[in-house]
PDB file of C-alpha atoms and ligand atoms in Angstrom:
ATOM      1  CA  MET A   1      -0.266 -12.430  19.157  1.00 90.00           C
ATOM      2  CA  LYS A   2      -1.220 -12.922  15.506  1.00 96.00           C
ATOM      3  CA  ARG A   3       0.480 -11.188  12.621  1.00 97.00           C
ATOM      4  CA  ALA A   4      -0.131 -10.614   8.922  1.00 98.00           C
ATOM      5  CA  LEU A   5       2.106  -9.379   6.125  1.00 98.00           C
ATOM      6  CA  LEU A   6       0.446  -6.485   4.266  1.00 99.00           C
ATOM      7  CA  LEU A   7       1.800  -5.806   0.765  1.00 99.00           C
ATOM      8  CA  ILE A   8       0.725  -2.449  -0.617  1.00 99.00           C
ATOM      9  CA  ASP A   9       0.109  -1.971  -4.357  1.00 98.00           C
ATOM     10  CA  LEU A  10       2.935  -4.077  -5.852  1.00 99.00           C
ATOM     11  CA  GLN A  11       1.469  -3.454  -9.278  1.00 98.00           C
ATOM     12  CA  ASN A  12       2.962  -2.950 -12.740  1.00 98.00           C
ATOM     13  CA  ASP A  13       1.972   0.702 -13.007  1.00 98.00           C
ATOM     14  CA  PHE A  14       4.108   1.601  -9.978  1.00 98.00           C
ATOM     15  CA  CYS A  15       7.108  -0.343 -11.322  1.00 98.00           C
ATOM     16  CA  GLU A  16       9.554   0.277 -14.138  1.00 97.00           C
ATOM     17  CA  GLY A  17       7.781   1.125 -17.385  1.00 97.00           C
ATOM     18  CA  GLY A  18       4.465   1.676 -15.592  1.00 98.00           C
ATOM     19  CA  ALA A  19       2.155   4.680 -15.875  1.00 98.00           C
ATOM     20  CA  LEU A  20       3.034   5.970 -12.385  1.00 98.00           C
ATOM     21  CA  ALA A  21       6.437   4.355 -12.064  1.00 98.00           C
ATOM     22  CA  VAL A  22       8.186   4.918  -8.764  1.00 98.00           C
ATOM     23  CA  ALA A  23      12.009   5.060  -8.848  1.00 97.00           C
ATOM     24  CA  GLN A  24      13.343   1.570  -8.025  1.00 97.00           C
ATOM     25  CA  GLY A  25       9.801   0.289  -7.559  1.00 98.00           C
ATOM     26  CA  ASP A  26      10.911  -3.088  -8.938  1.00 98.00           C
ATOM     27  CA  ALA A  27      13.431  -3.422  -6.123  1.00 98.00           C
ATOM     28  CA  THR A  28      10.548  -4.067  -3.727  1.00 98.00           C
ATOM     29  CA  ILE A  29       9.474  -7.283  -5.458  1.00 98.00           C
ATOM     30  CA  ASN A  30      12.414  -9.393  -4.367  1.00 98.00           C
ATOM     31  CA  ILE A  31      12.052  -8.071  -0.808  1.00 98.00           C
ATOM     32  CA  ALA A  32       8.356  -8.949  -0.910  1.00 98.00           C
ATOM     33  CA  ASN A  33       9.103 -12.494  -2.079  1.00 98.00           C
ATOM     34  CA  LEU A  34      11.622 -12.975   0.723  1.00 97.00           C
ATOM     35  CA  ALA A  35       9.174 -11.587   3.278  1.00 97.00           C
ATOM     36  CA  ILE A  36       6.430 -13.852   1.889  1.00 97.00           C
ATOM     37  CA  ALA A  37       8.678 -16.906   2.200  1.00 96.00           C
ATOM     38  CA  ALA A  38       9.596 -16.050   5.794  1.00 96.00           C
ATOM     39  CA  CYS A  39       5.967 -15.387   6.714  1.00 96.00           C
ATOM     40  CA  ARG A  40       4.685 -18.589   5.142  1.00 95.00           C
ATOM     41  CA  HIS A  41       7.315 -20.478   7.075  1.00 93.00           C
ATOM     42  CA  ALA A  42       6.023 -18.857  10.277  1.00 94.00           C
ATOM     43  CA  ASN A  43       2.355 -19.442   9.315  1.00 95.00           C
ATOM     44  CA  ILE A  44       1.697 -15.727   8.916  1.00 97.00           C
ATOM     45  CA  PRO A  45      -0.983 -14.891   6.329  1.00 98.00           C
ATOM     46  CA  VAL A  46      -0.170 -12.646   3.376  1.00 98.00           C
ATOM     47  CA  VAL A  47      -2.574  -9.847   2.460  1.00 98.00           C
ATOM     48  CA  ALA A  48      -2.158  -7.561  -0.552  1.00 99.00           C
ATOM     49  CA  SER A  49      -3.868  -4.388  -1.735  1.00 98.00           C
ATOM     50  CA  GLN A  50      -4.422  -3.396  -5.344  1.00 98.00           C
ATOM     51  CA  ASP A  51      -5.125   0.127  -6.516  1.00 98.00           C
ATOM     52  CA  TRP A  52      -8.153  -0.639  -8.695  1.00 98.00           C
ATOM     53  CA  HIS A  53      -9.619   2.360 -10.497  1.00 98.00           C
ATOM     54  CA  PRO A  54     -12.445   2.597 -13.010  1.00 98.00           C
ATOM     55  CA  ALA A  55     -11.304   4.303 -16.249  1.00 98.00           C
ATOM     56  CA  ASP A  56     -13.334   7.397 -15.340  1.00 98.00           C
ATOM     57  CA  HIS A  57     -11.641   7.884 -11.967  1.00 98.00           C
ATOM     58  CA  ARG A  58     -11.469  11.568 -11.172  1.00 98.00           C
ATOM     59  CA  SER A  59      -7.984  11.391  -9.627  1.00 98.00           C
ATOM     60  CA  PHE A  60      -6.764  10.997 -13.213  1.00 98.00           C
ATOM     61  CA  ALA A  61      -5.790  14.468 -14.464  1.00 98.00           C
ATOM     62  CA  VAL A  62      -7.425  13.809 -17.818  1.00 98.00           C
ATOM     63  CA  ASN A  63     -10.806  13.191 -16.145  1.00 98.00           C
ATOM     64  CA  SER A  64     -10.668  16.373 -14.068  1.00 97.00           C
ATOM     65  CA  ALA A  65      -9.452  18.823 -16.749  1.00 96.00           C
ATOM     66  CA  ALA A  66      -6.195  19.226 -14.836  1.00 97.00           C
ATOM     67  CA  GLU A  67      -2.479  18.828 -15.537  1.00 97.00           C
ATOM     68  CA  VAL A  68      -0.710  15.713 -14.289  1.00 98.00           C
ATOM     69  CA  TRP A  69       1.453  16.138 -11.205  1.00 97.00           C
ATOM     70  CA  THR A  70      -0.305  19.343 -10.158  1.00 97.00           C
ATOM     71  CA  THR A  71      -2.622  19.520  -7.165  1.00 97.00           C
ATOM     72  CA  GLY A  72      -6.214  20.605  -6.760  1.00 97.00           C
ATOM     73  CA  GLU A  73      -9.330  19.580  -4.937  1.00 97.00           C
ATOM     74  CA  LEU A  74     -11.592  16.585  -5.446  1.00 96.00           C
ATOM     75  CA  ASP A  75     -14.921  16.508  -3.643  1.00 89.00           C
ATOM     76  CA  GLY A  76     -13.598  18.850  -0.932  1.00 93.00           C
ATOM     77  CA  LEU A  77     -10.310  16.990  -0.407  1.00 96.00           C
ATOM     78  CA  PRO A  78      -6.802  17.960  -1.551  1.00 97.00           C
ATOM     79  CA  GLN A  79      -5.907  15.892  -4.604  1.00 98.00           C
ATOM     80  CA  VAL A  80      -2.812  15.217  -6.687  1.00 98.00           C
ATOM     81  CA  TRP A  81      -3.779  14.843 -10.347  1.00 98.00           C
ATOM     82  CA  TRP A  82      -2.269  11.554 -11.425  1.00 98.00           C
ATOM     83  CA  PRO A  83      -1.591  10.013 -14.788  1.00 98.00           C
ATOM     84  CA  VAL A  84      -4.079   7.285 -15.701  1.00 98.00           C
ATOM     85  CA  HIS A  85      -2.946   4.248 -13.670  1.00 98.00           C
ATOM     86  CA  CYS A  86      -4.131   0.925 -12.272  1.00 98.00           C
ATOM     87  CA  VAL A  87      -7.261   0.738 -14.385  1.00 98.00           C
ATOM     88  CA  GLN A  88      -9.314  -2.309 -13.391  1.00 98.00           C
ATOM     89  CA  HIS A  89      -8.386  -5.471 -15.342  1.00 98.00           C
ATOM     90  CA  GLN A  90      -5.676  -3.678 -17.370  1.00 98.00           C
ATOM     91  CA  PRO A  91      -2.091  -4.997 -17.327  1.00 98.00           C
ATOM     92  CA  GLY A  92      -0.955  -1.932 -15.362  1.00 98.00           C
ATOM     93  CA  ALA A  93      -3.197  -2.925 -12.457  1.00 98.00           C
ATOM     94  CA  ALA A  94      -1.858  -6.483 -12.288  1.00 98.00           C
ATOM     95  CA  PHE A  95       0.638  -7.545  -9.677  1.00 98.00           C
ATOM     96  CA  HIS A  96       4.264  -7.388 -10.825  1.00 98.00           C
ATOM     97  CA  PRO A  97       4.858 -10.642 -12.751  1.00 98.00           C
ATOM     98  CA  GLU A  98       7.743 -11.662 -10.487  1.00 98.00           C
ATOM     99  CA  LEU A  99       5.731 -11.230  -7.284  1.00 98.00           C
ATOM    100  CA  ASN A 100       4.831 -14.566  -5.698  1.00 98.00           C
ATOM    101  CA  SER A 101       1.173 -13.635  -5.916  1.00 98.00           C
ATOM    102  CA  ALA A 102       0.083 -17.285  -5.584  1.00 98.00           C
ATOM    103  CA  ALA A 103       1.027 -16.944  -1.901  1.00 98.00           C
ATOM    104  CA  ILE A 104      -1.473 -14.127  -1.250  1.00 98.00           C
ATOM    105  CA  ASP A 105      -4.271 -15.209   1.087  1.00 98.00           C
ATOM    106  CA  PHE A 106      -6.498 -12.139   0.754  1.00 98.00           C
ATOM    107  CA  THR A 107      -6.568  -9.260  -1.736  1.00 98.00           C
ATOM    108  CA  VAL A 108      -8.194  -5.937  -0.993  1.00 98.00           C
ATOM    109  CA  TYR A 109      -9.170  -3.609  -3.845  1.00 98.00           C
ATOM    110  CA  LYS A 110      -9.281   0.146  -3.362  1.00 98.00           C
ATOM    111  CA  GLY A 111      -9.994   3.268  -5.387  1.00 98.00           C
ATOM    112  CA  GLU A 112     -13.081   1.866  -7.076  1.00 98.00           C
ATOM    113  CA  ASP A 113     -15.284   4.900  -6.396  1.00 97.00           C
ATOM    114  CA  PRO A 114     -14.579   7.355  -9.253  1.00 98.00           C
ATOM    115  CA  ALA A 115     -15.433  10.381  -7.088  1.00 97.00           C
ATOM    116  CA  ILE A 116     -12.821   9.936  -4.360  1.00 98.00           C
ATOM    117  CA  ASP A 117      -9.210   8.773  -4.140  1.00 98.00           C
ATOM    118  CA  SER A 118      -8.197   6.006  -1.798  1.00 98.00           C
ATOM    119  CA  TYR A 119      -4.591   5.797  -0.690  1.00 98.00           C
ATOM    120  CA  SER A 120      -5.111   3.701   2.431  1.00 98.00           C
ATOM    121  CA  ALA A 121      -5.926   0.019   2.150  1.00 98.00           C
ATOM    122  CA  PHE A 122      -8.488   0.558   4.962  1.00 98.00           C
ATOM    123  CA  PHE A 123     -10.520   3.657   3.955  1.00 98.00           C
ATOM    124  CA  ASP A 124     -10.943   6.157   1.142  1.00 98.00           C
ATOM    125  CA  ASN A 125      -9.273   9.545   1.619  1.00 98.00           C
ATOM    126  CA  GLY A 126     -12.422  11.036   3.176  1.00 97.00           C
ATOM    127  CA  LYS A 127     -12.975   7.987   5.420  1.00 97.00           C
ATOM    128  CA  ARG A 128     -16.433   7.769   3.845  1.00 96.00           C
ATOM    129  CA  ALA A 129     -16.220   4.048   3.143  1.00 97.00           C
ATOM    130  CA  ALA A 130     -14.136   1.201   4.511  1.00 98.00           C
ATOM    131  CA  THR A 131     -12.616  -1.632   2.499  1.00 98.00           C
ATOM    132  CA  PRO A 132     -13.095  -5.207   3.799  1.00 98.00           C
ATOM    133  CA  LEU A 133      -9.523  -5.253   5.157  1.00 98.00           C
ATOM    134  CA  HIS A 134     -10.166  -4.388   8.829  1.00 98.00           C
ATOM    135  CA  ASP A 135     -13.055  -6.881   9.056  1.00 98.00           C
ATOM    136  CA  TRP A 136     -10.934  -9.627   7.507  1.00 98.00           C
ATOM    137  CA  LEU A 137      -8.044  -8.986   9.890  1.00 98.00           C
ATOM    138  CA  LYS A 138     -10.418  -8.919  12.879  1.00 98.00           C
ATOM    139  CA  GLN A 139     -11.923 -12.226  11.781  1.00 98.00           C
ATOM    140  CA  GLN A 140      -8.435 -13.728  11.783  1.00 97.00           C
ATOM    141  CA  GLN A 141      -7.716 -12.067  15.165  1.00 98.00           C
ATOM    142  CA  ILE A 142      -4.691 -10.326  13.729  1.00 98.00           C
ATOM    143  CA  SER A 143      -3.228  -7.600  15.932  1.00 98.00           C
ATOM    144  CA  HIS A 144       0.193  -7.032  14.344  1.00 98.00           C
ATOM    145  CA  LEU A 145       0.967  -5.986  10.766  1.00 98.00           C
ATOM    146  CA  ILE A 146       4.204  -6.112   8.826  1.00 98.00           C
ATOM    147  CA  VAL A 147       3.743  -3.542   6.051  1.00 98.00           C
ATOM    148  CA  MET A 148       5.726  -2.803   2.887  1.00 98.00           C
ATOM    149  CA  GLY A 149       5.152  -1.719  -0.703  1.00 98.00           C
ATOM    150  CA  LEU A 150       4.406   1.218  -2.976  1.00 98.00           C
ATOM    151  CA  ALA A 151       4.325   4.084  -2.624  1.00 98.00           C
ATOM    152  CA  THR A 152       5.966   5.081   0.675  1.00 98.00           C
ATOM    153  CA  ASP A 153       4.609   8.626   0.632  1.00 98.00           C
ATOM    154  CA  TYR A 154       1.033   7.751  -0.421  1.00 98.00           C
ATOM    155  CA  CYS A 155      -0.520   4.337  -0.051  1.00 98.00           C
ATOM    156  CA  VAL A 156       1.999   2.901   2.403  1.00 98.00           C
ATOM    157  CA  LYS A 157       1.887   5.990   4.618  1.00 98.00           C
ATOM    158  CA  PHE A 158      -1.896   6.255   4.775  1.00 98.00           C
ATOM    159  CA  SER A 159      -2.348   2.507   5.259  1.00 99.00           C
ATOM    160  CA  VAL A 160       0.116   2.506   8.160  1.00 99.00           C
ATOM    161  CA  LEU A 161      -1.419   5.591   9.805  1.00 98.00           C
ATOM    162  CA  ASP A 162      -4.914   4.074   9.548  1.00 98.00           C
ATOM    163  CA  ALA A 163      -3.676   0.722  10.864  1.00 98.00           C
ATOM    164  CA  LEU A 164      -2.160   2.452  13.904  1.00 98.00           C
ATOM    165  CA  ALA A 165      -5.357   4.454  14.472  1.00 98.00           C
ATOM    166  CA  LEU A 166      -7.338   1.194  14.330  1.00 98.00           C
ATOM    167  CA  GLY A 167      -5.126  -0.223  17.068  1.00 98.00           C
ATOM    168  CA  TYR A 168      -2.766  -2.494  15.144  1.00 98.00           C
ATOM    169  CA  GLN A 169       0.882  -2.780  16.074  1.00 98.00           C
ATOM    170  CA  VAL A 170       2.764  -1.945  12.885  1.00 98.00           C
ATOM    171  CA  MET A 171       6.217  -2.882  11.698  1.00 98.00           C
ATOM    172  CA  LEU A 172       7.212  -1.014   8.549  1.00 98.00           C
ATOM    173  CA  LEU A 173       9.555  -3.033   6.369  1.00 98.00           C
ATOM    174  CA  ALA A 174      11.345   0.073   5.175  1.00 98.00           C
ATOM    175  CA  ASP A 175      13.664  -1.463   2.586  1.00 97.00           C
ATOM    176  CA  GLY A 176      10.593  -2.928   0.907  1.00 98.00           C
ATOM    177  CA  CYS A 177       9.147   0.537   0.227  1.00 98.00           C
ATOM    178  CA  ARG A 178       9.803   3.157  -2.458  1.00 98.00           C
ATOM    179  CA  GLY A 179       8.149   6.545  -2.862  1.00 98.00           C
ATOM    180  CA  VAL A 180       6.806   8.881  -5.528  1.00 98.00           C
ATOM    181  CA  ASN A 181       8.815  11.807  -4.084  1.00 97.00           C
ATOM    182  CA  MET A 182       7.125  14.739  -5.788  1.00 96.00           C
ATOM    183  CA  GLN A 183       9.421  16.551  -3.342  1.00 96.00           C
ATOM    184  CA  PRO A 184      12.727  14.704  -2.887  1.00 97.00           C
ATOM    185  CA  GLU A 185      12.310  14.354   0.890  1.00 98.00           C
ATOM    186  CA  ASP A 186       8.696  13.075   0.832  1.00 98.00           C
ATOM    187  CA  SER A 187       9.508   9.415   1.510  1.00 98.00           C
ATOM    188  CA  GLN A 188      11.855  10.199   4.365  1.00 98.00           C
ATOM    189  CA  GLN A 189       9.250  12.490   5.912  1.00 98.00           C
ATOM    190  CA  ALA A 190       6.593   9.819   5.480  1.00 98.00           C
ATOM    191  CA  ILE A 191       8.770   7.294   7.313  1.00 98.00           C
ATOM    192  CA  GLU A 192       9.324   9.767  10.162  1.00 98.00           C
ATOM    193  CA  GLN A 193       5.588  10.443  10.330  1.00 98.00           C
ATOM    194  CA  MET A 194       4.807   6.721  10.513  1.00 98.00           C
ATOM    195  CA  GLN A 195       7.442   6.264  13.199  1.00 98.00           C
ATOM    196  CA  GLN A 196       6.098   9.180  15.243  1.00 98.00           C
ATOM    197  CA  ALA A 197       2.615   7.698  15.014  1.00 98.00           C
ATOM    198  CA  GLY A 198       3.953   4.469  16.510  1.00 98.00           C
ATOM    199  CA  ALA A 199       5.233   2.286  13.670  1.00 98.00           C
ATOM    200  CA  GLU A 200       8.430   0.343  14.231  1.00 98.00           C
ATOM    201  CA  ILE A 201      10.814   0.921  11.318  1.00 98.00           C
ATOM    202  CA  GLN A 202      12.615  -2.304  10.416  1.00 97.00           C
ATOM    203  CA  THR A 203      14.669  -3.894   7.664  1.00 97.00           C
ATOM    204  CA  LEU A 204      13.856  -7.212   5.982  1.00 96.00           C
ATOM    205  CA  ALA A 205      16.779  -8.809   7.827  1.00 95.00           C
ATOM    206  CA  GLN A 206      15.426  -7.659  11.194  1.00 95.00           C
ATOM    207  CA  VAL A 207      11.900  -8.856  10.422  1.00 94.00           C
ATOM    208  CA  VAL A 208      13.086 -12.245   9.171  1.00 93.00           C
ATOM    209  CA  SER A 209      15.290 -12.830  12.205  1.00 91.00           C
ATOM    210  CA  SER A 210      12.502 -11.820  14.601  1.00 88.00           C
ATOM    211  CA  LEU A 211      10.164 -14.286  12.866  1.00 86.00           C
ATOM    212  CA  GLN A 212      12.709 -17.065  13.232  1.00 75.00           C
ATOM    213  CA  PHE A 213      12.911 -16.470  16.977  1.00 66.00           C
ATOM    214  CA  THR A 214       9.155 -16.612  17.424  1.00 58.00           C
ATOM    215  CA  LEU A 215       8.312 -19.626  15.259  1.00 49.00           C
TER     216      LEU A 215
HETATM  217  C1  VGL B 301      -0.804   5.422  -5.190  1.00 97.69           C
HETATM  218  C2  VGL B 301      -0.896   7.474  -6.175  1.00 97.69           C
HETATM  219  C3  VGL B 301      -2.099   7.185  -6.742  1.00 97.69           C
HETATM  220  C4  VGL B 301      -0.048   4.465  -4.327  1.00 97.69           C
HETATM  221  C5  VGL B 301      -2.025   5.114  -5.751  1.00 97.69           C
HETATM  222  O1  VGL B 301      -0.265   3.234  -4.464  1.00 97.69           O
HETATM  223  O2  VGL B 301       0.773   4.929  -3.517  1.00 97.69           O
HETATM  224  N1  VGL B 301      -0.253   6.608  -5.387  1.00 97.69           N
HETATM  225  N2  VGL B 301      -2.660   5.996  -6.516  1.00 97.69           N
HETATM  226 ZN1   ZN B 302      -4.373   5.413  -7.589  1.00 97.69          ZN
END
């Protein structure tokens, strides 16, 4: 059984002071660093996604003549109109400065097509195109994923649901996730949805102790 740690979108724009800041987003960084240390110790590769939009991305309200935080439709799919965030090569798209990003073995970029949003680290929201993530994991014969990051109710949720549909066993490191919560219960509902789809909901302490027993 081979595992990987999958860190979702631990980028400045989702953290304090960022364009799409998630409440307590920064609190995930320390958890990520602890998970990275435990995984490196157990020889488990670390994979990270980055939301990586061109400046003309149509999920940005300003590019779709819409108001931020309202919803509409983009290319036939339901769409939340977001503030401009995670623009390629801008500081907001960079990993949080305290994240041990030197330990990342593979980075997957998503959201590069301006015409469609891409919450999952595996596919865009219409499943029209795949990122290189599934191929990379297959190459490494990885069957189990430990997933955490931002945001619980968007990119974490859709990455986990796609991972389960692709046949991966998924452990969600729940204390390493924070959500947007357009509705206050969104993150909790997302966690229940991931659990119902087959994800195991765990804390950092549980994951670290299970790694120590299977070194
Ligand atoms: C995300 C909204 C827009 C996320 C990305 O990383 O969860 N959310 N783009
Ligand atoms: Zn985005």
